[in-house]
mmCIF file of C-alpha atoms in Angstrom:
data_model
loop_
_atom_site.group_PDB
_atom_site.id
_atom_site.type_symbol
_atom_site.label_atom_id
_atom_site.label_comp_id
_atom_site.label_asym_id
_atom_site.label_seq_id
_atom_site.Cartn_x
_atom_site.Cartn_y
_atom_site.Cartn_z
ATOM 1 C CA MET A 28 38.232 167.547 134.005
ATOM 2 C CA PRO A 29 37.894 166.219 130.441
ATOM 3 C CA THR A 30 40.937 165.301 128.425
ATOM 4 C CA TYR A 31 41.654 166.892 124.886
ATOM 5 C CA ASP A 32 43.252 164.000 123.201
ATOM 6 C CA ASN A 33 41.342 160.943 121.591
ATOM 7 C CA SER A 34 41.718 158.732 124.423
ATOM 8 C CA LEU A 35 38.884 158.512 127.606
ATOM 9 C CA ARG A 36 39.881 157.946 130.878
ATOM 10 C CA ARG A 37 38.932 157.793 134.540
ATOM 11 C CA LEU A 38 36.745 161.093 135.670
ATOM 12 C CA ASP A 39 36.309 162.620 132.060
ATOM 13 C CA SER A 40 32.972 164.061 131.684
ATOM 14 C CA SER A 41 31.752 164.109 127.987
ATOM 15 C CA ARG A 42 29.051 162.756 125.483
ATOM 16 C CA ARG A 43 31.531 160.482 124.234
ATOM 17 C CA VAL A 44 31.100 158.283 127.570
ATOM 18 C CA VAL A 45 27.635 157.360 126.838
ATOM 19 C CA PRO A 46 28.734 155.620 123.381
ATOM 20 C CA LEU A 47 31.640 153.952 125.456
ATOM 21 C CA ARG A 48 29.191 152.728 127.969
ATOM 22 C CA GLU A 49 27.220 151.463 125.109
ATOM 23 C CA ALA A 50 30.007 149.941 123.217
ATOM 24 C CA LEU A 51 31.427 148.349 126.281
ATOM 25 C CA LEU A 52 28.043 146.271 126.719
ATOM 26 C CA ARG A 53 27.928 145.422 123.085
ATOM 27 C CA ALA A 54 31.177 144.103 123.573
ATOM 28 C CA GLY A 55 29.484 141.932 125.850
ATOM 29 C CA VAL A 56 31.304 143.299 129.057
ATOM 30 C CA SER A 57 28.409 142.858 131.828
ATOM 31 C CA MET A 58 28.883 144.881 134.937
ATOM 32 C CA SER A 59 26.623 146.706 137.244
ATOM 33 C CA TYR A 60 26.039 150.542 136.824
ATOM 34 C CA LEU A 61 27.698 150.240 133.360
ATOM 35 C CA ALA A 62 24.405 150.695 131.215
ATOM 36 C CA PRO A 63 23.640 154.729 130.465
ATOM 37 C CA ASP A 64 20.042 154.328 132.200
ATOM 38 C CA ALA A 65 21.585 152.462 135.322
ATOM 39 C CA VAL A 66 23.281 155.750 136.469
ATOM 40 C CA ASN A 67 22.306 159.305 137.455
ATOM 41 C CA ASP A 68 24.797 160.857 135.038
ATOM 42 C CA PRO A 69 26.136 158.685 132.007
ATOM 43 C CA THR A 70 28.484 160.896 130.671
ATOM 44 C CA VAL A 71 30.903 160.689 133.802
ATOM 45 C CA PHE A 72 33.772 157.798 133.408
ATOM 46 C CA ASP A 73 33.114 156.863 136.525
ATOM 47 C CA ASP A 74 34.677 153.719 138.487
ATOM 48 C CA HIS A 75 32.022 151.305 136.970
ATOM 49 C CA VAL A 76 33.255 152.272 133.217
ATOM 50 C CA ASP A 77 36.960 152.058 134.483
ATOM 51 C CA ALA A 78 36.333 148.192 135.801
ATOM 52 C CA ALA A 79 34.546 147.671 132.462
ATOM 53 C CA VAL A 80 37.168 149.163 130.329
ATOM 54 C CA ARG A 81 39.978 147.082 132.413
ATOM 55 C CA ALA A 82 38.007 144.072 131.962
ATOM 56 C CA PHE A 83 37.536 144.692 128.222
ATOM 57 C CA GLN A 84 41.417 145.335 127.855
ATOM 58 C CA GLN A 85 42.089 141.975 129.809
ATOM 59 C CA SER A 86 39.810 140.140 127.840
ATOM 60 C CA ARG A 87 41.785 141.371 124.408
ATOM 61 C CA GLY A 88 45.421 141.101 125.898
ATOM 62 C CA LEU A 89 45.661 144.780 125.532
ATOM 63 C CA ILE A 90 47.315 146.792 128.226
ATOM 64 C CA VAL A 91 45.218 146.891 131.258
ATOM 65 C CA ASP A 92 45.127 150.858 132.242
ATOM 66 C CA GLY A 93 41.633 151.620 131.978
ATOM 67 C CA VAL A 94 42.378 154.257 129.400
ATOM 68 C CA ALA A 95 40.024 153.958 126.362
ATOM 69 C CA GLY A 96 42.852 155.297 124.250
ATOM 70 C CA PRO A 97 43.139 154.207 120.361
ATOM 71 C CA ASP A 98 44.073 150.510 120.726
ATOM 72 C CA THR A 99 40.783 149.860 123.359
ATOM 73 C CA GLN A 100 38.643 151.661 120.753
ATOM 74 C CA ARG A 101 40.144 149.888 117.852
ATOM 75 C CA ALA A 102 39.303 146.751 119.773
ATOM 76 C CA LEU A 103 35.864 147.938 120.985
ATOM 77 C CA ALA A 104 34.979 148.551 117.347
ATOM 78 C CA GLU A 105 35.632 145.207 115.958
ATOM 79 C CA ALA A 106 33.888 143.764 119.016
ATOM 80 C CA GLN A 107 30.370 145.420 118.117
ATOM 81 C CA PHE A 108 29.526 142.784 115.787
ATOM 82 C CA ARG A 109 28.170 139.286 115.953
ATOM 83 C CA PHE A 110 28.430 136.599 113.073
ATOM 84 C CA GLY A 111 25.022 137.394 110.838
ATOM 85 C CA ASP A 112 24.534 141.130 112.232
ATOM 86 C CA ARG A 113 26.062 142.381 108.502
ATOM 87 C CA THR A 114 26.691 141.483 105.227
ATOM 88 C CA LEU A 115 30.627 141.147 104.887
ATOM 89 C CA ALA A 116 32.568 142.032 101.591
ATOM 90 C CA TYR A 117 35.906 142.980 100.081
ATOM 91 C CA THR A 118 35.831 146.150 98.285
ATOM 92 C CA GLU A 119 39.184 147.018 96.393
ATOM 93 C CA ASP A 120 40.394 150.126 97.067
ATOM 94 C CA GLN A 121 38.599 150.511 100.310
ATOM 95 C CA PRO A 122 39.854 149.597 104.226
ATOM 96 C CA ALA A 123 39.053 146.302 104.693
ATOM 97 C CA VAL A 124 36.323 145.341 106.918
ATOM 98 C CA ARG A 125 37.387 144.189 110.200
ATOM 99 C CA GLY A 126 35.530 142.832 113.358
ATOM 100 C CA ASP A 127 35.113 139.840 115.201
ATOM 101 C CA ASP A 128 31.912 138.927 113.041
ATOM 102 C CA VAL A 129 35.098 138.418 110.246
ATOM 103 C CA ALA A 130 36.934 136.353 112.889
ATOM 104 C CA GLU A 131 34.073 133.884 113.013
ATOM 105 C CA LEU A 132 33.478 133.770 109.249
ATOM 106 C CA GLN A 133 37.085 132.602 109.089
ATOM 107 C CA ARG A 134 36.829 130.173 111.652
ATOM 108 C CA HIS A 135 33.781 128.843 110.325
ATOM 109 C CA LEU A 136 35.518 128.662 106.977
ATOM 110 C CA SER A 137 38.608 127.095 108.414
ATOM 111 C CA HIS A 138 36.146 124.283 109.869
ATOM 112 C CA LEU A 139 34.874 123.590 106.757
ATOM 113 C CA GLY A 140 38.185 123.545 104.733
ATOM 114 C CA PHE A 141 37.988 126.677 102.841
ATOM 115 C CA TYR A 142 40.118 129.088 104.529
ATOM 116 C CA TYR A 143 43.729 128.345 105.518
ATOM 117 C CA GLY A 144 44.883 132.136 106.591
ATOM 118 C CA HIS A 145 45.693 133.371 109.628
ATOM 119 C CA ILE A 146 42.314 134.178 111.942
ATOM 120 C CA ASP A 147 42.728 137.883 112.106
ATOM 121 C CA GLY A 148 39.425 139.473 111.731
ATOM 122 C CA GLU A 149 40.272 140.955 108.505
ATOM 123 C CA PHE A 150 37.992 140.472 105.426
ATOM 124 C CA GLY A 151 40.931 140.629 102.860
ATOM 125 C CA VAL A 152 41.520 138.977 99.502
ATOM 126 C CA ARG A 153 41.921 135.360 101.178
ATOM 127 C CA THR A 154 38.752 135.615 102.957
ATOM 128 C CA ARG A 155 36.774 136.859 99.661
ATOM 129 C CA TYR A 156 38.120 133.521 97.863
ATOM 130 C CA ALA A 157 37.141 131.253 100.424
ATOM 131 C CA VAL A 158 33.788 132.497 100.757
ATOM 132 C CA ALA A 159 33.633 132.315 96.918
ATOM 133 C CA GLU A 160 34.832 128.761 96.838
ATOM 134 C CA LEU A 161 32.508 127.901 99.554
ATOM 135 C CA GLN A 162 29.507 129.121 97.730
ATOM 136 C CA GLN A 163 30.248 127.212 94.661
ATOM 137 C CA ASN A 164 30.430 124.042 96.473
ATOM 138 C CA LEU A 165 27.195 125.016 98.159
ATOM 139 C CA GLY A 166 25.563 125.938 94.604
ATOM 140 C CA ILE A 167 25.454 129.652 95.325
ATOM 141 C CA PRO A 168 26.708 132.132 92.895
ATOM 142 C CA GLY A 169 30.615 132.550 94.101
ATOM 143 C CA SER A 170 30.636 136.241 94.365
ATOM 144 C CA GLY A 171 32.572 136.112 97.509
ATOM 145 C CA VAL A 172 30.270 138.415 99.402
ATOM 146 C CA CYS A 173 28.946 136.626 102.762
ATOM 147 C CA ASP A 174 25.146 137.985 102.736
ATOM 148 C CA GLU A 175 22.769 136.234 104.915
ATOM 149 C CA HIS A 176 21.613 133.401 102.091
ATOM 150 C CA THR A 177 25.295 132.538 102.673
ATOM 151 C CA MET A 178 25.308 132.476 106.583
ATOM 152 C CA THR A 179 22.250 130.454 106.445
ATOM 153 C CA ALA A 180 23.936 127.740 104.087
ATOM 154 C CA MET A 181 26.921 127.814 105.969
ATOM 155 C CA SER A 182 24.953 127.382 109.286
ATOM 156 C CA ARG A 183 23.528 124.078 107.983
ATOM 157 C CA VAL A 184 26.709 122.432 106.933
ATOM 158 C CA ASN A 185 28.616 123.945 110.320
ATOM 159 C CA ARG A 186 26.690 121.218 112.580
ATOM 160 C CA ALA A 187 28.376 118.214 111.326
ATOM 161 C CA ILE A 188 31.678 119.922 111.131
ATOM 162 C CA SER A 189 33.736 119.427 114.496
ATOM 163 C CA PRO A 190 36.251 122.322 115.281
ATOM 164 C CA SER A 191 39.829 122.192 114.167
ATOM 165 C CA GLN A 192 43.201 124.470 113.183
ATOM 166 C CA ALA A 193 42.463 124.112 109.549
ATOM 167 C CA PHE A 194 43.950 127.442 109.471
ATOM 168 C CA ALA A 195 47.477 126.183 110.105
ATOM 169 C CA LEU A 196 47.536 123.508 107.195
ATOM 170 C CA ARG A 197 48.450 125.928 104.469
ATOM 171 C CA ASP A 198 51.706 127.044 106.845
ATOM 172 C CA TYR A 199 52.525 123.493 107.415
ATOM 173 C CA GLU A 200 52.155 122.603 104.109
ATOM 174 C CA ARG A 201 54.435 125.105 102.778
ATOM 175 C CA LEU A 202 56.813 124.597 105.603
ATOM 176 C CA ASP A 203 56.904 120.555 104.895
ATOM 177 C CA ARG A 204 57.161 121.018 101.106
ATOM 178 C CA SER A 205 60.062 123.306 101.358
ATOM 179 C CA THR A 206 63.808 122.249 102.090
ATOM 180 C CA ALA A 207 65.857 123.200 105.066
ATOM 181 C CA ALA A 208 67.641 125.789 103.144
ATOM 182 C CA LEU A 209 67.839 129.295 104.026
ATOM 183 C CA ARG A 210 68.648 129.969 100.455
ATOM 184 C CA GLY A 211 66.143 131.953 98.467
ATOM 185 C CA ARG A 212 63.843 132.296 101.028
ATOM 186 C CA THR A 213 62.294 135.784 101.943
ATOM 187 C CA ILE A 214 62.681 137.040 105.301
ATOM 188 C CA THR A 215 61.216 140.603 106.826
ATOM 189 C CA LEU A 216 63.018 142.035 109.564
ATOM 190 C CA ASN A 217 61.881 144.979 111.458
ATOM 191 C CA ILE A 218 62.993 146.804 114.683
ATOM 192 C CA GLY A 219 61.827 148.853 117.546
ATOM 193 C CA ARG A 220 62.800 152.557 117.338
ATOM 194 C CA SER A 221 62.575 153.864 121.003
ATOM 195 C CA GLU A 222 65.257 156.098 121.763
ATOM 196 C CA ILE A 223 64.880 156.120 125.430
ATOM 197 C CA PRO A 224 68.779 155.914 126.624
ATOM 198 C CA SER A 225 69.338 153.422 129.315
ATOM 199 C CA ALA A 226 70.311 155.137 132.761
ATOM 200 C CA HIS A 227 74.333 154.879 133.307
ATOM 201 C CA VAL A 228 75.216 152.489 130.181
ATOM 202 C CA THR A 229 76.812 153.319 127.438
ATOM 203 C CA ASP A 230 77.282 151.519 123.827
ATOM 204 C CA ARG A 231 80.683 150.358 123.704
ATOM 205 C CA LEU A 232 81.352 150.715 119.939
ATOM 206 C CA THR A 233 79.636 154.634 119.955
ATOM 207 C CA GLY A 234 80.154 155.750 123.342
ATOM 208 C CA GLN A 235 76.407 157.018 122.891
ATOM 209 C CA PRO A 236 73.634 156.312 125.943
ATOM 210 C CA LEU A 237 72.213 152.759 124.656
ATOM 211 C CA THR A 238 68.578 152.945 123.633
ATOM 212 C CA GLU A 239 66.425 150.324 121.590
ATOM 213 C CA LEU A 240 67.066 151.719 118.417
ATOM 214 C CA MET A 241 70.706 151.321 118.572
ATOM 215 C CA VAL A 242 70.520 147.754 119.839
ATOM 216 C CA ALA A 243 67.843 146.463 117.170
ATOM 217 C CA SER A 244 69.458 148.220 114.782
ATOM 218 C CA ASP A 245 73.089 146.569 115.166
ATOM 219 C CA VAL A 246 71.296 143.178 115.786
ATOM 220 C CA CYS A 247 69.191 143.054 112.664
ATOM 221 C CA ALA A 248 72.190 144.415 110.585
ATOM 222 C CA ARG A 249 74.195 141.104 111.850
ATOM 223 C CA VAL A 250 71.055 139.026 111.390
ATOM 224 C CA GLU A 251 70.797 140.572 107.914
ATOM 225 C CA ARG A 252 74.809 140.073 106.898
ATOM 226 C CA ILE A 253 74.614 136.303 108.192
ATOM 227 C CA LEU A 254 71.124 135.581 106.348
ATOM 228 C CA ASN A 255 72.623 137.291 102.609
ATOM 229 C CA GLU A 256 75.680 135.117 103.255
ATOM 230 C CA PHE A 257 73.289 131.783 103.296
ATOM 231 C CA GLY A 258 71.562 133.184 100.389
ATOM 232 C CA ALA A 259 68.496 134.383 101.738
ATOM 233 C CA GLU A 260 66.741 137.632 101.105
ATOM 234 C CA VAL A 261 66.034 140.372 103.753
ATOM 235 C CA VAL A 262 62.909 142.764 103.361
ATOM 236 C CA ALA A 263 61.012 145.229 105.322
ATOM 237 C CA TYR A 264 57.631 144.069 105.866
ATOM 238 C CA ASP A 265 55.251 145.334 103.147
ATOM 239 C CA ALA A 266 51.222 145.258 104.218
ATOM 240 C CA GLU A 267 50.143 146.558 100.596
ATOM 241 C CA ALA A 268 52.365 143.802 98.638
ATOM 242 C CA SER A 269 51.345 140.925 101.036
ATOM 243 C CA SER A 270 47.821 141.644 100.414
ATOM 244 C CA GLN A 271 48.326 141.288 96.822
ATOM 245 C CA ASN A 272 50.844 138.263 96.899
ATOM 246 C CA PRO A 273 49.334 134.507 96.500
ATOM 247 C CA ALA A 274 50.438 132.503 99.385
ATOM 248 C CA ASP A 275 53.572 130.706 97.726
ATOM 249 C CA LYS A 276 54.978 134.223 97.055
ATOM 250 C CA LEU A 277 54.714 135.792 100.595
ATOM 251 C CA PRO A 278 58.061 135.978 102.766
ATOM 252 C CA SER A 279 59.171 133.089 104.894
ATOM 253 C CA LEU A 280 58.935 134.832 108.058
ATOM 254 C CA ASN A 281 58.559 138.267 109.868
ATOM 255 C CA VAL A 282 60.765 139.073 112.689
ATOM 256 C CA ASP A 283 60.481 142.165 114.785
ATOM 257 C CA ILE A 284 63.246 142.350 117.155
ATOM 258 C CA HIS A 285 63.040 144.826 120.350
ATOM 259 C CA CYS A 286 64.476 145.918 123.665
ATOM 260 C CA ASP A 287 62.096 146.415 126.641
ATOM 261 C CA TRP A 288 62.010 149.196 129.421
ATOM 262 C CA LEU A 289 60.413 149.277 132.599
ATOM 263 C CA ASP A 290 59.969 151.681 135.582
ATOM 264 C CA GLN A 291 60.937 148.553 137.684
ATOM 265 C CA PRO A 292 64.464 147.808 137.130
ATOM 266 C CA ALA A 293 64.311 144.763 138.408
ATOM 267 C CA ALA A 294 62.666 143.140 135.372
ATOM 268 C CA SER A 295 65.144 141.259 133.417
ATOM 269 C CA GLY A 296 65.355 138.619 130.766
ATOM 270 C CA ILE A 297 64.095 137.729 127.113
ATOM 271 C CA ALA A 298 60.681 136.844 126.145
ATOM 272 C CA ALA A 299 59.324 136.032 122.413
ATOM 273 C CA PHE A 300 55.590 136.402 121.090
ATOM 274 C CA TYR A 301 53.431 134.844 118.829
ATOM 275 C CA TRP A 302 49.619 135.475 117.069
ATOM 276 C CA GLY A 303 47.328 133.924 119.633
ATOM 277 C CA LEU A 304 44.941 134.018 122.315
ATOM 278 C CA PRO A 305 46.439 135.661 125.418
ATOM 279 C CA SER A 306 43.723 134.035 127.703
ATOM 280 C CA SER A 307 44.581 130.514 126.324
ATOM 281 C CA GLY A 308 47.607 130.509 124.813
ATOM 282 C CA GLU A 309 45.668 128.956 121.700
ATOM 283 C CA PRO A 310 48.082 129.985 118.736
ATOM 284 C CA ARG A 311 46.629 131.436 115.946
ATOM 285 C CA SER A 312 49.915 130.891 113.784
ATOM 286 C CA PRO A 313 51.528 127.915 114.966
ATOM 287 C CA ILE A 314 54.512 128.437 112.893
ATOM 288 C CA GLY A 315 54.939 131.818 114.377
ATOM 289 C CA GLN A 316 54.729 129.809 117.775
ATOM 290 C CA ARG A 317 57.235 127.479 117.085
ATOM 291 C CA ALA A 318 59.558 130.201 115.955
ATOM 292 C CA ALA A 319 59.143 131.898 119.484
ATOM 293 C CA ILE A 320 59.881 128.770 121.006
ATOM 294 C CA LEU A 321 63.012 128.295 119.043
ATOM 295 C CA LEU A 322 64.249 131.736 119.653
ATOM 296 C CA VAL A 323 63.942 131.840 123.299
ATOM 297 C CA LYS A 324 65.632 128.433 123.583
ATOM 298 C CA GLU A 325 68.282 129.377 121.425
ATOM 299 C CA LEU A 326 68.782 132.680 123.084
ATOM 300 C CA ALA A 327 68.569 131.186 126.432
ATOM 301 C CA ALA A 328 71.261 128.656 125.679
ATOM 302 C CA ARG A 329 74.148 130.911 124.288
ATOM 303 C CA THR A 330 73.409 133.912 126.811
ATOM 304 C CA ASP A 331 73.432 134.325 130.425
ATOM 305 C CA MET A 332 70.059 136.110 129.958
ATOM 306 C CA ASN A 333 66.753 135.008 131.780
ATOM 307 C CA SER A 334 64.393 133.322 129.788
ATOM 308 C CA LEU A 335 60.553 134.790 130.458
ATOM 309 C CA GLY A 336 59.217 132.143 128.003
ATOM 310 C CA VAL A 337 57.005 132.592 124.906
ATOM 311 C CA HIS A 338 53.863 134.514 124.999
ATOM 312 C CA ALA A 339 50.596 134.575 122.738
ATOM 313 C CA ARG A 340 49.517 138.445 121.852
ATOM 314 C CA THR A 341 47.046 139.777 119.569
ATOM 315 C CA TRP A 342 49.391 142.842 118.248
ATOM 316 C CA ASP A 343 48.914 143.421 114.994
ATOM 317 C CA THR A 344 52.568 143.654 114.186
ATOM 318 C CA LEU A 345 52.106 139.711 114.801
ATOM 319 C CA LYS A 346 48.946 138.647 112.764
ATOM 320 C CA LEU A 347 50.030 139.793 109.462
ATOM 321 C CA PRO A 348 48.028 137.990 106.699
ATOM 322 C CA GLY A 349 49.564 134.724 105.857
ATOM 323 C CA ILE A 350 52.926 135.390 107.219
ATOM 324 C CA PRO A 351 54.343 133.504 110.082
ATOM 325 C CA SER A 352 55.390 136.284 112.688
ATOM 326 C CA VAL A 353 57.449 136.608 115.789
ATOM 327 C CA GLY A 354 58.180 139.272 118.006
ATOM 328 C CA ILE A 355 61.659 139.116 120.707
ATOM 329 C CA ASP A 356 62.543 141.140 123.518
ATOM 330 C CA LEU A 357 66.113 141.039 123.843
ATOM 331 C CA GLY A 358 65.869 142.222 127.478
ATOM 332 C CA TYR A 359 65.235 145.319 129.589
ATOM 333 C CA LEU A 360 67.314 148.369 128.974
ATOM 334 C CA SER A 361 66.046 149.674 132.403
ATOM 335 C CA ASN A 362 67.740 146.599 133.940
ATOM 336 C CA PHE A 363 71.435 147.682 134.429
ATOM 337 C CA HIS A 364 72.599 143.689 133.333
ATOM 338 C CA ASP A 365 70.527 143.457 130.783
ATOM 339 C CA ALA A 366 71.773 146.735 129.389
ATOM 340 C CA HIS A 367 75.067 145.816 130.209
ATOM 341 C CA ARG A 368 75.140 142.685 127.978
ATOM 342 C CA LEU A 369 73.418 144.393 125.328
ATOM 343 C CA ALA A 370 76.045 147.226 125.201
ATOM 344 C CA ASP A 371 78.758 144.682 124.220
ATOM 345 C CA PRO A 372 79.190 144.122 120.706
ATOM 346 C CA VAL A 373 80.364 140.610 121.166
ATOM 347 C CA PHE A 374 77.531 139.731 123.025
ATOM 348 C CA ARG A 375 75.089 141.562 120.285
ATOM 349 C CA GLN A 376 76.769 138.956 117.569
ATOM 350 C CA THR A 377 76.245 136.142 119.576
ATOM 351 C CA VAL A 378 72.452 137.186 119.784
ATOM 352 C CA ALA A 379 72.513 137.186 116.093
ATOM 353 C CA ASP A 380 74.000 133.998 115.366
ATOM 354 C CA SER A 381 71.083 132.524 117.963
ATOM 355 C CA ILE A 382 68.674 134.258 115.956
ATOM 356 C CA VAL A 383 69.795 132.854 112.482
ATOM 357 C CA ILE A 384 70.533 129.320 114.042
ATOM 358 C CA ALA A 385 66.754 129.212 115.368
ATOM 359 C CA ILE A 386 65.473 130.564 111.839
ATOM 360 C CA GLN A 387 67.358 127.600 110.461
ATOM 361 C CA ARG A 388 65.915 125.113 113.055
ATOM 362 C CA LEU A 389 62.472 126.050 112.080
ATOM 363 C CA TYR A 390 63.057 124.642 108.358
ATOM 364 C CA LEU A 391 64.753 121.633 109.447
ATOM 365 C CA LEU A 392 63.049 118.138 109.081
ATOM 366 C CA GLU A 393 62.350 116.425 112.564
ATOM 367 C CA GLU A 394 65.692 113.992 111.556
ATOM 368 C CA GLU A 395 67.621 116.702 110.781
ATOM 369 C CA ASP A 396 67.145 118.989 114.047
ATOM 370 C CA GLN A 397 69.867 119.080 116.854
ATOM 371 C CA PRO A 398 69.631 119.633 120.344
ATOM 372 C CA THR A 399 69.103 123.599 121.314
ATOM 373 C CA GLY A 400 72.464 125.361 121.641
ATOM 374 C CA THR A 401 74.604 122.855 119.741
ATOM 375 C CA LEU A 402 74.244 123.926 116.189
ATOM 376 C CA VAL A 403 76.832 126.420 115.038
ATOM 377 C CA LEU A 404 77.029 128.201 111.556
ATOM 378 C CA ASP A 405 79.347 126.155 110.337
ATOM 379 C CA ASP A 406 76.147 123.502 110.581
ATOM 380 C CA VAL A 407 74.064 125.894 109.389
ATOM 381 C CA SER A 408 76.485 126.249 105.890
ATOM 382 C CA ARG A 409 75.817 122.454 105.417
ATOM 383 C CA PHE A 410 72.269 123.021 104.843
ATOM 384 C CA ASN A 411 73.106 126.186 102.531
ATOM 385 C CA PRO A 412 75.617 125.079 100.050
ATOM 386 C CA ALA A 413 77.091 127.657 97.924
ATOM 387 C CA GLU A 414 75.992 128.071 94.317
ATOM 388 C CA GLU A 415 79.154 126.280 93.254
ATOM 389 C CA GLN A 416 78.601 123.665 95.601
ATOM 390 C CA ARG A 417 75.080 123.107 94.224
ATOM 391 C CA ARG A 418 76.317 122.441 90.940
ATOM 392 C CA VAL A 419 78.968 120.060 91.302
ATOM 393 C CA SER A 420 76.185 118.190 93.775
ATOM 394 C CA GLY A 421 73.595 118.289 91.093
ATOM 395 C CA LEU A 422 71.213 120.308 93.579
#
């Protein structure tokens, strides 16, 4: 029986299944009886299509459920083009061109030393500037449009260039030239907003059933208060503003605060996520990866929560243009131990302290850094003197 939403799933019968089969093939999924001309009725979402969708989801770090929902269809759309298939350009006031071919262009530009942003597959302002700079160096008019002529010129010079993580150099440069202080930095905080209540656990402050929104809001407020005391500015992420800002005016870090939920009540622990390839763990944002490692280490050292480690993901919330981003799951509200701990305001303060200390450690020079779990907020104050102290010391 066909479904009536925007998703395609097993046992659907629809003319939309034929384009889905073709899109999976163009995305590189190789499987028997997937091609429309290889089956009696290509409009049926059969076992072969289900397996192909799952294989594609696995390769892209998506939830592997066999359902061609919005996230899967968007990833499929991005996988339809190979570098050289089409002209790539940025048009103001129009949705940015996205796709695997754009990501490949960014990798080429990175290897050549012209692109220093995240490899996010979006042809935005930074990619246009990088293309224009490359064109000028190649003696081509610097239009910023990657056309056939530009691609041919790139292929000639690319043969002599070995791959590198040049895209991370600008991030590291900004990190290295900055001071250890949090004062003057802009940090974006975002929270999960699920209101699914935890079974049998209520918040000790409000007496209400515990939810992700409740926990994340409280932890976020505590983190913001501490960061403000140290002179940092905390804002919500603004995608439009970030796309227009030069790199030196972007927020220093984005932190997403969440709680998890799973039907399996034994699932327990904290985890952190950064922008990277799930299959290999290769970071596309090394600073985001470093922040994720520090967050998990500090939280594990200061609480009795299990550490589930750090993980590369391709989530849009982690690949913010030019901004190192980290996602942190503070525990499972479906687990009694995790929910019981997160319902305690004293514990949430410990979590907030740990997050701030991890952020501070991200900006410490190697010789200033301290072993995990040893810094306290008073130590953070040493790197963030008040304005009066700064004037007296001449800083």
